[in-house]
Amino acid sequence: MTRSHWMTAAAVQMLLLAGGLAATPVLAQATLAQSAPTAAVAPAQAEASDRLGLKDLAMMERVSDPRVSPDGRRVIYAVTRTDWDGNRNLTGLWMADVDGATAPRRLPISEGGVSGARWAPDGQSIYFLSPRGGSTQVWRTDREGMAAAQVTTLPVSLSGFRFTPDGKALVLGVSVYTDCETLGCTKDRLAERAKSNQQVYDRMPLRVFDRWADGRQSHIFLQPLNGSGFAEGQPRDLTAGLDADAGVGESSLTIARDGRAFIYAARKQADRAAFTNDSDLYRLSVDGGAPVNLTEGHSGPDGAPALSPDGRRLAWLAAPRENVGGDQPVVMVADANGANARALTNWDRGPSGLTWRSDGRALYVTAADEGQNRLFEIDARTGAMKALTDIGSVGDFDEVGGVLAYAHESFTAPAQVFIARNGQAARQATQHNAELLARIDLPRPEEIRFPGWNDETAHGWVFKPAGFVEGRKYPAVYLIHGGPKSPWTESWSYRWNPQVYTAAGYAVVMVNFHGSPGYGQAFTDAINDHWGDRPLEDLQKGWQAALSANPWIDGQRACALGASYGGYMVNMIAGQWNEPWRCLVNHAGVFDVPQLMNAMDISTFIHEFGGATWDRKAVYDEHNPETYAGDWKKPMLVLHGSKDFRVPMEQGLATFSALQRLNIPSRFVHVPDENHWVLKPQTWVEWQQEILDWTADWTKEGQ
């Protein structure tokens, strides 16, 4: 998804439909207007027959994680390619010159896999994670990326790393058994655990997304480096004895300028941690002593700590309420020791990716905003906000010495790296997938705004089909996002991309209903205790608004499609609003909400219903698809993966069973080796083809 977004505990409040669906970015200042590069958008006169194919999408190069060199002259970034025969994705490392003097180039060390690449503080080498040695360790290469050498040789894999500011040590993220005194002990215990199929648990969580929990927790280790930049001696667990996860990503850890202290985010509640998202910031000295809680008086989640470049100020994100999904955090600032804390922002949006500008005068964040995911700059003194991008979505970003690099995408362009210098117009620095993008028709959508629930304005988009011909009428698909607090944003998706359906000849309608972030906290909160009614009203009114404004849409030949919460809503539509639809598509959707809440891998989700299933039975029943299953009538395609622990497969099985009992035309697609998402390239193409075949069969003229 993006730069390490704040905050894990808050993010898992969402069911995580693969939403991200990106127009070239434009710096918001009128004087810095930027023209759209030809490689980033579809040509205006593309042939109607030249459309995006499923394998085209699966084989696209995927750009992410740009990082500016310390001297501001180069940017490294990740590119993920598809190994079709191996049915997997492989990530390599590329480099671009900030001045654009030479074309971006793939670094030879990409063979073997690269992730999390970072410049050493002196800019003379690049460090990265790779499994090429048999386990995931830190490797290094020179600044040209010609040859790789292994830096760490720990007996277990690493999850991440950071440099101390002086470059003399690495801060490592390692998952360990907390009662083990050595990493060798963790390795041996994992080997013993693998010998038995029996797994015993004394507390939650039992399962995490697509794996059974093994009892380990992420700890912070300090690994000294020798003069040549390789590991020297044994790493030291700085969080030994901590009964909590403490990561080393940008959203979890910040390091003092002298490297003698760390501030990290963690939930300390031990055996109750699964039932809360309340996290705090802790200051930890390298010299020893107990960690100091800097935010103990705040009951909501605190995260994304970031020390200013001069080391004197601490910024972080603080959400006001515990266990409230979609809660919009406030940017807090304080002295480096946590004293004199104050709220810097009073902003009705939810920022993430908090980072200081290198001169210390401003901070950067990204935030969903009216269907876009923009990059913002915040004045560090006044809290004044300034949008740096307009249309589209910014994911990963980095800034050094006035050079700002970010990955940007839109509905019509997959991610590319853009570079802006000293507030000037951004330049598109990469041209990945240029040949494909130059020959396919990718329609730009029209925005719609309409009075939704409570007559409050809701927002969405309508896409014309590729090769649109005036005077014809076209069938339609209604794409329903998940989360439920995972809004559609103007971005490029490799899971639910509207251009897949425009290429197949459909109109596409997408709506951000109440519950969607990016439209203010009250709009997001409106879904709490109202999963099944207020969003449904928005969807009904949005559909009518789309039809009224676009008479070329054949509303009699339409199907509604959704995944995760979107699949839940498809089941609600089946029982309460089935008249307009020729067919329905439900991927990883919910049939029985009470059962889901007690079986899924997120225990805090019940707070969106105001409490436990046994305490709020009437509310659960009112918003439960099972309640209305007797009124189902429309054909439905059901798809589910066996490794889905977010919405366990029993929900899909129950949906299909009900359809079959009711003698409704239906089909069940089982994907044994996929989780809540369909990630393997060949599998995704097959899965998506099932959806296209189903909708095509039911939207035929005269059907």
XYZ file of C-alpha atoms in Angstrom:
703
model
C 0.000 0.000 0.000
C 2.112 2.826 0.683
C 4.546 4.442 2.980
C 4.298 2.905 6.434
C 1.011 4.508 7.315
C -0.091 5.267 10.821
C -1.168 3.183 12.487
C -1.262 -0.546 12.486
C -3.748 -0.812 15.290
C -6.042 1.683 13.649
C -5.596 0.287 10.167
C -6.750 -3.153 11.152
C -10.079 -1.691 12.139
C -10.914 -2.045 8.446
C -11.871 -5.163 6.534
C -9.472 -3.997 3.885
C -11.152 -4.497 0.558
C -8.431 -3.815 -1.863
C -9.711 -0.387 -2.580
C -7.044 1.696 -4.008
C -8.095 2.361 -7.309
C -4.434 7.682 -10.063
C -4.300 11.877 -13.233
C -0.997 13.124 -12.872
C -0.272 15.119 -9.741
C -0.378 18.872 -9.852
C 1.208 21.027 -7.189
C -1.629 22.979 -5.679
C -0.170 26.450 -6.215
C -1.553 27.952 -9.402
C 1.847 29.244 -10.389
C 3.247 25.747 -10.352
C 0.772 24.096 -12.686
C 2.119 20.986 -14.304
C 1.280 19.488 -17.651
C 0.407 15.817 -17.869
C 3.248 13.651 -19.207
C 2.265 11.619 -22.227
C 3.323 8.314 -20.724
C 1.094 8.675 -17.680
C -2.248 8.999 -19.393
C -4.100 7.261 -22.154
C -4.086 8.999 -25.527
C -7.218 10.880 -26.431
C -7.630 9.009 -29.734
C -6.912 5.438 -28.651
C -8.562 2.741 -30.694
C -11.730 1.443 -29.089
C -10.538 -2.121 -29.560
C -7.248 -1.524 -27.776
C -8.300 -2.010 -24.177
C -6.780 -3.078 -20.894
C -6.634 -6.864 -20.648
C -6.525 -8.863 -17.439
C -3.031 -10.168 -18.143
C -1.954 -6.633 -19.125
C -2.895 -5.457 -15.658
C -1.344 -8.462 -13.940
C 1.967 -7.955 -15.784
C 2.351 -4.218 -15.116
C 5.435 -2.955 -13.315
C 4.484 -1.526 -9.928
C 6.424 1.470 -8.603
C 6.781 2.289 -4.896
C 9.016 3.480 -2.051
C 11.123 6.321 -3.544
C 14.096 7.372 -1.377
C 16.241 10.469 -1.959
C 20.020 10.192 -1.537
C 21.649 12.276 1.234
C 23.184 14.615 -1.384
C 19.811 15.090 -3.104
C 21.098 13.914 -6.498
C 19.536 10.464 -6.849
C 16.367 8.575 -5.998
C 16.154 4.822 -5.492
C 12.768 3.171 -5.750
C 11.204 -0.288 -5.851
C 9.653 -1.885 -8.926
C 7.633 -5.079 -8.573
C 7.424 -7.297 -11.642
C 5.352 -10.392 -12.317
C 6.947 -13.791 -12.769
C 4.055 -15.310 -14.706
C 5.415 -18.856 -14.915
C 6.257 -18.806 -11.217
C 2.861 -17.247 -10.356
C 4.501 -14.693 -8.083
C 5.726 -11.134 -7.839
C 9.405 -10.155 -7.650
C 10.675 -6.782 -6.424
C 13.850 -5.097 -7.645
C 15.582 -1.768 -7.114
C 15.814 1.095 -9.611
C 17.631 4.422 -9.569
C 16.734 7.763 -11.131
C 18.742 10.978 -11.340
C 17.000 13.952 -9.765
C 17.983 16.191 -12.688
C 16.729 13.667 -15.250
C 20.067 13.643 -17.089
C 19.914 9.890 -17.638
C 17.040 7.417 -17.850
C 16.149 5.423 -14.717
C 17.971 2.123 -14.527
C 17.449 -1.211 -12.840
C 20.253 -2.059 -10.439
C 22.041 -5.396 -10.926
C 21.542 -6.342 -7.258
C 17.809 -6.683 -7.973
C 18.291 -10.354 -8.799
C 17.453 -12.271 -5.658
C 14.841 -9.833 -4.399
C 15.064 -6.419 -2.736
C 12.795 -4.696 -0.225
C 12.998 -1.731 2.131
C 16.085 -0.244 0.454
C 17.621 2.765 2.244
C 20.635 4.985 1.681
C 23.387 4.840 4.267
C 23.740 8.221 6.035
C 26.956 8.996 4.130
C 25.278 8.262 0.778
C 28.079 5.922 -0.310
C 26.106 2.688 -0.034
C 22.585 1.300 -0.109
C 21.236 -1.221 2.401
C 18.226 -3.463 1.805
C 16.422 -6.599 2.942
C 16.657 -9.767 0.874
C 15.901 -13.481 1.343
C 18.622 -14.497 -1.127
C 20.721 -16.115 1.588
C 17.918 -18.415 2.771
C 16.431 -16.072 5.389
C 15.596 -12.379 5.244
C 18.688 -10.400 6.263
C 20.216 -6.977 5.667
C 22.436 -6.679 2.596
C 24.420 -3.774 1.189
C 25.701 -2.538 -2.133
C 27.649 0.468 -3.352
C 25.791 3.520 -4.612
C 25.788 2.086 -8.147
C 24.108 -1.143 -7.051
C 26.557 -3.414 -8.804
C 27.156 -6.188 -6.247
C 25.492 -7.250 -3.008
C 27.136 -8.367 0.231
C 25.379 -9.737 3.304
C 25.524 -7.474 6.368
C 23.671 -9.460 9.053
C 23.675 -13.202 9.731
C 21.057 -13.607 12.418
C 19.651 -17.117 12.981
C 16.114 -15.813 12.282
C 14.665 -13.517 9.629
C 14.354 -9.765 10.081
C 11.206 -7.725 9.518
C 12.900 -4.354 9.005
C 15.855 -2.106 9.758
C 16.830 1.525 10.337
C 20.150 3.364 10.560
C 21.285 5.276 13.587
C 21.980 8.866 12.462
C 25.755 8.387 12.569
C 25.550 5.231 10.438
C 27.496 3.189 12.997
C 24.692 0.817 13.877
C 21.483 -0.694 12.553
C 18.228 -0.835 14.456
C 16.597 -4.173 13.596
C 13.056 -5.477 13.873
C 13.072 -9.140 14.922
C 10.176 -11.382 15.979
C 11.194 -13.333 19.094
C 9.814 -15.454 21.880
C 9.997 -13.022 24.767
C 11.121 -15.646 27.269
C 14.090 -16.596 25.067
C 17.381 -15.026 26.046
C 18.991 -15.631 22.652
C 17.932 -15.569 19.005
C 19.144 -19.150 18.764
C 16.496 -20.078 21.316
C 13.789 -18.506 19.098
C 15.117 -20.419 16.099
C 15.096 -23.724 17.989
C 11.598 -23.187 19.315
C 10.273 -22.456 15.835
C 11.849 -25.708 14.648
C 10.204 -27.626 17.486
C 6.871 -25.990 16.836
C 7.040 -27.085 13.186
C 7.225 -30.745 14.257
C 3.684 -30.730 15.647
C 0.328 -29.887 14.109
C -1.152 -29.072 17.500
C -1.287 -25.423 18.463
C -2.295 -24.305 21.950
C -3.281 -20.763 22.896
C -3.829 -19.072 26.249
C -4.775 -15.705 24.823
C -5.657 -13.917 21.607
C -4.870 -13.320 18.831
C -5.051 -16.814 17.414
C -4.897 -15.823 13.753
C -3.502 -12.797 11.938
C -4.866 -12.160 8.433
C -3.721 -15.401 6.782
C -1.555 -17.175 9.355
C -1.904 -18.737 12.766
C -0.107 -16.748 15.453
C 3.036 -18.476 16.705
C 3.467 -16.520 19.949
C 6.359 -14.326 18.837
C 6.460 -10.545 19.261
C 8.425 -7.921 17.365
C 11.309 -6.438 19.349
C 13.885 -3.735 18.674
C 17.521 -4.840 18.384
C 20.663 -2.732 18.085
C 23.324 -4.128 15.752
C 26.735 -2.356 15.723
C 28.528 -2.037 12.373
C 32.273 -2.161 11.785
C 34.229 0.359 9.767
C 33.358 -1.442 6.546
C 29.618 -1.272 7.237
C 29.056 -4.925 8.207
C 27.587 -6.357 11.389
C 30.041 -6.608 14.254
C 29.282 -8.614 17.365
C 25.893 -9.775 18.529
C 22.771 -7.611 18.317
C 21.215 -6.495 21.612
C 17.481 -6.634 22.342
C 16.694 -3.132 23.561
C 13.150 -4.164 24.454
C 13.979 -7.415 26.270
C 11.119 -8.440 28.527
C 8.556 -6.302 26.684
C 5.213 -8.132 26.331
C 4.182 -6.186 23.249
C 5.065 -5.609 19.612
C 7.527 -2.807 18.876
C 8.397 -2.284 15.234
C 11.149 -0.299 13.522
C 9.203 1.163 10.581
C 8.730 4.886 10.047
C 5.308 4.695 11.661
C 6.629 2.902 14.752
C 10.057 4.275 15.703
C 12.105 7.468 15.707
C 15.754 7.776 16.733
C 17.516 10.620 18.572
C 20.247 12.501 16.675
C 22.980 11.037 18.878
C 21.574 7.523 18.538
C 21.370 7.130 22.309
C 17.604 7.111 22.646
C 14.594 5.763 20.757
C 10.910 6.582 20.851
C 8.632 3.764 19.812
C 4.892 3.040 19.703
C 3.425 -0.056 21.355
C 0.361 -1.452 23.076
C 1.351 -2.496 26.580
C -1.880 -4.219 27.576
C -0.355 -7.696 27.255
C -3.138 -10.296 27.426
C -5.776 -7.611 26.667
C -3.909 -6.152 23.685
C -6.121 -7.981 21.188
C -9.148 -6.069 22.450
C -7.861 -2.519 22.194
C -6.103 -0.208 19.765
C -4.806 2.006 22.587
C -1.084 2.446 21.968
C 1.408 4.763 23.660
C 4.797 6.296 22.903
C 7.790 5.160 24.947
C 11.235 6.711 25.281
C 13.993 4.137 25.620
C 17.653 4.801 26.408
C 20.369 2.693 24.809
C 22.181 2.812 28.146
C 19.432 0.842 29.845
C 16.619 1.486 32.253
C 12.879 1.070 31.951
C 11.093 2.714 29.015
C 9.275 5.949 29.891
C 5.647 6.295 28.743
C 5.295 9.728 27.122
C 1.531 9.567 26.428
C 0.181 7.599 29.399
C -2.639 10.053 30.064
C -4.197 9.586 26.615
C -6.624 6.672 26.190
C -6.701 6.667 22.369
C -3.968 5.342 20.083
C -0.717 7.311 19.794
C 1.694 6.472 16.984
C 3.932 7.618 14.140
C 6.547 9.310 16.381
C 8.923 11.621 14.507
C 11.769 13.663 16.015
C 12.596 16.916 14.246
C 15.865 17.171 12.286
C 17.456 19.216 15.102
C 16.295 16.619 17.648
C 14.503 19.181 19.820
C 10.847 18.474 18.983
C 8.698 15.383 18.833
C 5.658 15.057 16.586
C 3.174 12.189 16.496
C -0.389 11.249 15.593
C -2.994 10.866 18.318
C -6.507 9.573 17.676
C -8.980 10.883 20.247
C -10.947 7.693 20.972
C -10.123 4.105 21.778
C -11.382 1.381 19.433
C -13.095 3.725 16.983
C -12.338 2.687 13.442
C -11.713 5.564 11.058
C -10.959 8.000 13.891
C -9.069 10.986 12.501
C -5.852 11.609 14.397
C -4.477 14.977 15.455
C -0.878 15.989 14.796
C 0.715 16.536 18.203
C 4.001 18.344 18.914
C 6.066 18.447 22.106
C 9.586 18.791 23.396
C 11.783 15.810 22.596
C 11.114 14.370 26.068
C 7.330 14.611 25.601
C 6.899 17.768 27.732
C 4.745 20.713 26.678
C 2.593 18.645 24.334
C -0.009 20.453 22.259
C -2.232 19.784 19.280
C -0.752 21.316 16.136
C -3.761 20.654 13.896
C -7.531 20.961 14.142
C -8.335 19.382 10.801
C -11.343 17.323 9.757
C -9.256 14.802 7.857
C -7.239 11.747 8.881
C -3.482 12.217 8.284
C -0.950 9.398 7.993
C 2.703 9.002 6.999
C 3.836 11.819 9.332
C 7.349 13.051 8.439
C 9.349 16.213 9.161
C 10.598 18.321 6.295
C 14.394 18.275 6.390
C 14.646 21.953 7.429
C 12.362 21.341 10.436
C 9.953 24.124 9.495
C 7.150 21.893 8.277
C 5.821 18.349 8.331
C 4.387 16.156 5.576
C 1.342 13.891 5.742
C -0.976 12.179 3.315
C -4.737 12.118 3.821
C -7.894 10.973 2.058
C -9.661 14.132 0.944
C -12.865 14.189 -1.104
C -11.990 11.040 -3.022
C -8.306 11.906 -3.477
C -5.333 10.907 -1.340
C -3.297 14.076 -1.321
C 0.119 15.024 0.023
C -0.041 17.913 2.494
C 2.493 20.192 4.116
C 1.873 21.417 7.677
C 3.534 24.545 9.080
C 5.380 23.320 12.190
C 4.660 26.537 14.083
C 1.081 27.422 13.148
C -0.383 24.129 11.925
C -1.501 25.727 8.659
C -2.223 23.102 5.973
C -1.232 23.283 2.309
C -2.094 20.654 -0.287
C 0.862 19.816 -2.505
C -1.031 17.562 -4.919
C -4.464 17.768 -6.456
C -6.018 14.937 -8.476
C -4.891 11.403 -7.650
C -3.250 9.561 -4.789
C 0.188 9.835 -3.202
C 1.577 6.739 -1.553
C 5.215 6.579 -0.530
C 7.224 9.803 -0.317
C 10.581 11.125 0.893
C 12.287 14.523 1.122
C 15.946 15.507 1.554
C 17.356 19.033 1.265
C 14.384 20.422 -0.617
C 14.125 17.459 -3.027
C 10.709 15.824 -2.665
C 10.071 12.456 -4.318
C 6.749 10.667 -4.219
C 4.834 7.865 -5.886
C 1.640 9.104 -7.530
C -1.179 7.320 -9.311
C -4.684 7.929 -10.639
C -7.665 6.181 -12.218
C -5.858 6.393 -15.542
C -2.216 5.938 -14.526
C -0.402 3.398 -12.363
C 2.163 4.748 -9.925
C 5.157 6.715 -11.163
C 7.874 8.584 -9.268
C 7.542 12.375 -9.319
C 10.259 14.750 -8.138
C 9.864 18.377 -7.048
C 12.724 20.690 -6.089
C 12.331 23.521 -3.600
C 8.578 23.819 -4.107
C 8.775 23.956 -7.894
C 6.567 22.026 -10.295
C 6.907 18.267 -9.961
C 8.533 16.336 -12.792
C 7.535 12.809 -13.709
C 10.817 10.939 -13.316
C 9.751 7.445 -14.420
C 7.920 5.998 -17.417
C 7.121 2.442 -16.391
C 4.475 0.671 -18.501
C 4.731 3.482 -21.068
C 4.271 1.257 -24.118
C 1.086 -0.313 -22.761
C -0.349 2.985 -21.507
C 0.251 4.608 -24.874
C -1.983 2.153 -26.711
C -4.942 1.469 -24.430
C -8.111 3.437 -23.820
C -8.485 4.373 -20.130
C -11.586 6.560 -19.733
C -11.552 9.445 -17.260
C -14.576 9.353 -14.937
C -17.092 12.087 -14.270
C -17.655 12.983 -10.629
C -21.147 12.883 -9.184
C -22.393 14.546 -6.010
C -25.853 13.913 -4.661
C -27.921 14.191 -1.470
C -27.427 10.926 0.405
C -28.560 9.825 3.839
C -29.928 12.712 5.882
C -29.653 14.828 2.699
C -25.913 15.108 3.302
C -23.808 15.326 0.150
C -22.216 12.075 -0.974
C -19.654 11.654 -3.723
C -18.750 9.185 -6.426
C -17.710 8.611 -10.033
C -19.175 7.338 -13.288
C -16.927 5.830 -15.975
C -17.892 5.483 -19.617
C -16.848 2.208 -21.251
C -13.706 2.155 -23.360
C -14.520 2.994 -26.958
C -17.717 4.778 -25.943
C -20.002 5.605 -28.870
C -22.553 8.378 -28.505
C -26.119 7.163 -28.883
C -25.528 3.629 -27.613
C -26.683 2.274 -24.278
C -24.302 0.235 -22.143
C -24.671 -2.265 -19.284
C -23.233 -1.261 -15.923
C -21.467 -2.570 -12.855
C -21.787 -0.983 -9.422
C -18.522 -1.376 -7.476
C -18.968 -1.231 -3.694
C -15.934 -0.573 -1.514
C -14.945 -2.403 1.647
C -13.652 -1.414 5.042
C -16.363 -0.245 5.543
C -14.039 2.667 6.204
C -11.789 2.074 3.182
C -13.016 4.651 0.666
C -12.574 4.659 -3.070
C -9.850 7.140 -3.926
C -8.543 8.276 -7.259
C -5.827 5.657 -7.551
C -4.753 2.642 -9.579
C -5.771 -0.762 -8.260
C -4.435 -4.234 -8.984
C -7.408 -5.849 -7.280
C -10.602 -3.914 -8.062
C -9.728 -1.617 -10.936
C -12.703 0.031 -12.694
C -10.729 -0.004 -15.948
C -11.094 -3.797 -16.064
C -14.820 -3.233 -16.472
C -14.601 -0.247 -18.830
C -12.429 -2.450 -21.053
C -15.166 -5.107 -20.984
C -17.724 -2.572 -22.222
C -19.409 -1.580 -18.958
C -20.326 1.701 -17.420
C -18.840 1.764 -13.916
C -20.433 3.493 -10.933
C -18.579 3.948 -7.616
C -19.839 5.792 -4.526
C -18.247 6.761 -1.216
C -21.144 6.225 1.180
C -21.442 7.356 4.800
C -18.630 5.688 6.725
C -16.023 6.613 4.119
C -13.081 8.695 5.428
C -12.054 11.851 3.608
C -15.301 13.754 4.064
C -15.084 14.686 7.745
C -15.304 12.756 10.992
C -19.089 13.054 11.289
C -19.517 11.529 7.816
C -17.280 8.612 8.809
C -18.914 8.090 12.206
C -22.398 7.952 10.657
C -21.943 4.256 9.863
C -21.404 3.201 13.486
C -24.453 1.182 14.583
C -25.720 1.600 11.001
C -23.739 -0.806 8.851
C -26.716 -1.914 6.805
C -29.004 1.106 6.380
C -27.285 4.479 5.905
C -24.678 3.212 3.403
C -27.433 1.333 1.559
C -29.464 4.535 1.284
C -26.423 6.306 -0.151
C -25.906 3.516 -2.658
C -29.537 3.655 -3.737
C -29.498 7.419 -4.166
C -26.084 7.365 -5.850
C -27.306 4.802 -8.373
C -30.311 6.947 -9.242
C -28.098 10.031 -9.530
C -25.781 8.179 -11.918
C -28.677 6.997 -14.086
C -30.321 10.430 -14.167
C -27.119 12.174 -15.270
C -26.120 9.487 -17.772
C -29.048 8.277 -19.912
C -26.635 6.117 -21.937
C -26.443 3.700 -18.949
C -28.830 0.778 -19.369
C -30.083 0.428 -15.813
C -31.960 -2.744 -16.765
C -28.666 -4.543 -17.473
C -26.630 -4.008 -14.335
C -24.823 -6.028 -11.664
C -23.616 -5.020 -8.187
C -20.148 -6.189 -7.117
C -18.392 -5.978 -3.776
C -15.719 -7.556 -1.591
C -15.280 -7.745 2.177
C -17.691 -5.135 3.564
C -18.656 -4.605 -0.084
C -19.612 -8.305 -0.137
C -21.585 -7.784 3.063
C -23.438 -4.969 1.333
C -24.086 -7.165 -1.722
C -25.821 -9.619 0.628
C -27.831 -6.770 2.165
C -28.781 -5.580 -1.323
C -29.898 -9.119 -2.180
C -32.449 -8.973 0.625
C -33.507 -5.331 0.591
C -32.831 -3.810 -2.845
C -32.729 -6.533 -5.417
C -35.028 -5.025 -8.047
C -32.497 -3.245 -10.297
C -29.973 -6.048 -10.612
C -29.472 -8.752 -13.172
C -26.784 -10.332 -10.991
C -24.636 -9.934 -7.886
C -20.964 -10.703 -7.155
C -19.747 -11.325 -3.605
C -16.036 -11.813 -2.855
C -15.075 -12.541 0.771
C -18.383 -11.112 1.944
C -20.307 -11.431 5.201
C -23.437 -13.538 5.708
C -23.675 -13.712 9.500
C -22.306 -10.617 11.265
C -22.459 -11.954 14.849
C -20.525 -15.049 13.846
C -17.986 -12.919 12.005
C -17.358 -10.627 14.973
C -16.525 -13.581 17.187
C -14.369 -15.423 14.658
C -12.422 -12.822 12.653
C -8.850 -11.810 13.383
C -9.808 -8.295 14.578
C -11.312 -8.258 18.046
C -11.895 -4.511 18.279
C -14.293 -4.417 15.346
C -17.310 -5.005 17.562
C -17.133 -1.398 18.686
C -18.680 -0.299 15.389
C -21.797 -2.080 16.670
C -21.544 -0.550 20.121
C -20.591 -3.721 21.944
C -20.545 -7.493 21.984
C -23.002 -9.614 20.047
C -24.692 -10.866 23.225
C -25.207 -7.322 24.521
C -26.429 -5.744 21.257
C -28.340 -8.580 19.641
C -31.123 -6.376 18.227
C -28.607 -4.089 16.496
C -26.716 -7.031 15.023
C -29.907 -8.678 13.801
C -31.103 -5.468 12.133
C -27.866 -5.163 10.181
C -27.302 -8.853 9.485
C -27.690 -10.175 5.907
C -28.917 -13.506 7.290
C -31.995 -11.724 8.625
C -33.130 -10.899 5.096
C -31.913 -13.997 3.237
C -35.460 -15.247 2.732
C -36.040 -12.352 0.325
C -33.033 -13.117 -1.872
C -33.936 -13.520 -5.551
C -31.037 -12.494 -7.786
C -28.266 -14.724 -9.202
C -25.064 -14.433 -7.218
C -21.424 -15.397 -7.771
C -19.631 -16.114 -4.485
C -15.808 -16.211 -4.269
C -13.699 -16.954 -1.193
C -10.174 -17.989 -0.191
C -9.330 -20.676 2.361
C -6.603 -18.572 3.958
C -8.954 -15.660 4.616
C -8.967 -15.144 8.384
C -10.283 -11.594 8.106
C -13.638 -12.847 6.804
C -13.391 -16.636 7.336
C -14.479 -18.804 4.420
C -17.472 -20.122 6.374
C -19.143 -16.798 5.579
C -18.892 -17.489 1.845
C -19.984 -21.091 2.316
C -23.040 -19.932 4.269
C -23.909 -17.422 1.539
C -23.710 -20.095 -1.151
C -25.644 -22.592 0.953
C -28.491 -20.101 1.397
C -28.556 -19.391 -2.339
C -28.695 -23.086 -3.153
C -31.443 -23.757 -0.583
C -33.456 -20.923 -2.117
C -32.921 -22.396 -5.595
C -31.299 -19.181 -6.845
C -28.787 -19.452 -9.731
C -25.416 -19.278 -8.039
C -21.796 -20.332 -8.285
C -19.071 -20.750 -5.668
C -15.422 -20.137 -6.584
C -12.988 -21.526 -4.025
C -9.400 -20.232 -4.016
C -7.486 -22.598 -1.682
C -4.169 -20.767 -1.439
C -5.345 -17.115 -1.214
C -6.238 -14.955 1.756
C -8.587 -11.930 1.960
C -6.964 -10.735 -1.242
C -6.173 -12.625 -4.428
C -2.468 -11.967 -4.910
C -0.968 -14.607 -7.175
C -0.954 -13.238 -10.753
C -2.351 -16.268 -12.576
C -4.897 -16.861 -9.853
C -6.017 -13.238 -9.970
C -6.567 -13.434 -13.745
C -8.619 -16.627 -13.371
C -10.600 -15.131 -10.474
C -11.313 -11.901 -12.329
C -12.295 -13.828 -15.457
C -14.909 -15.697 -13.418
C -16.388 -12.330 -12.455
C -16.345 -11.016 -16.030
C -17.924 -14.212 -17.375
C -20.652 -14.094 -14.734
C -21.572 -10.466 -15.369
C -21.445 -10.972 -19.151
C -23.826 -13.941 -18.959
C -26.408 -12.022 -16.935
C -26.226 -8.653 -18.688
C -26.817 -9.899 -22.219
C -29.397 -7.970 -24.183
C -32.745 -9.739 -24.092
C -31.768 -11.744 -20.984
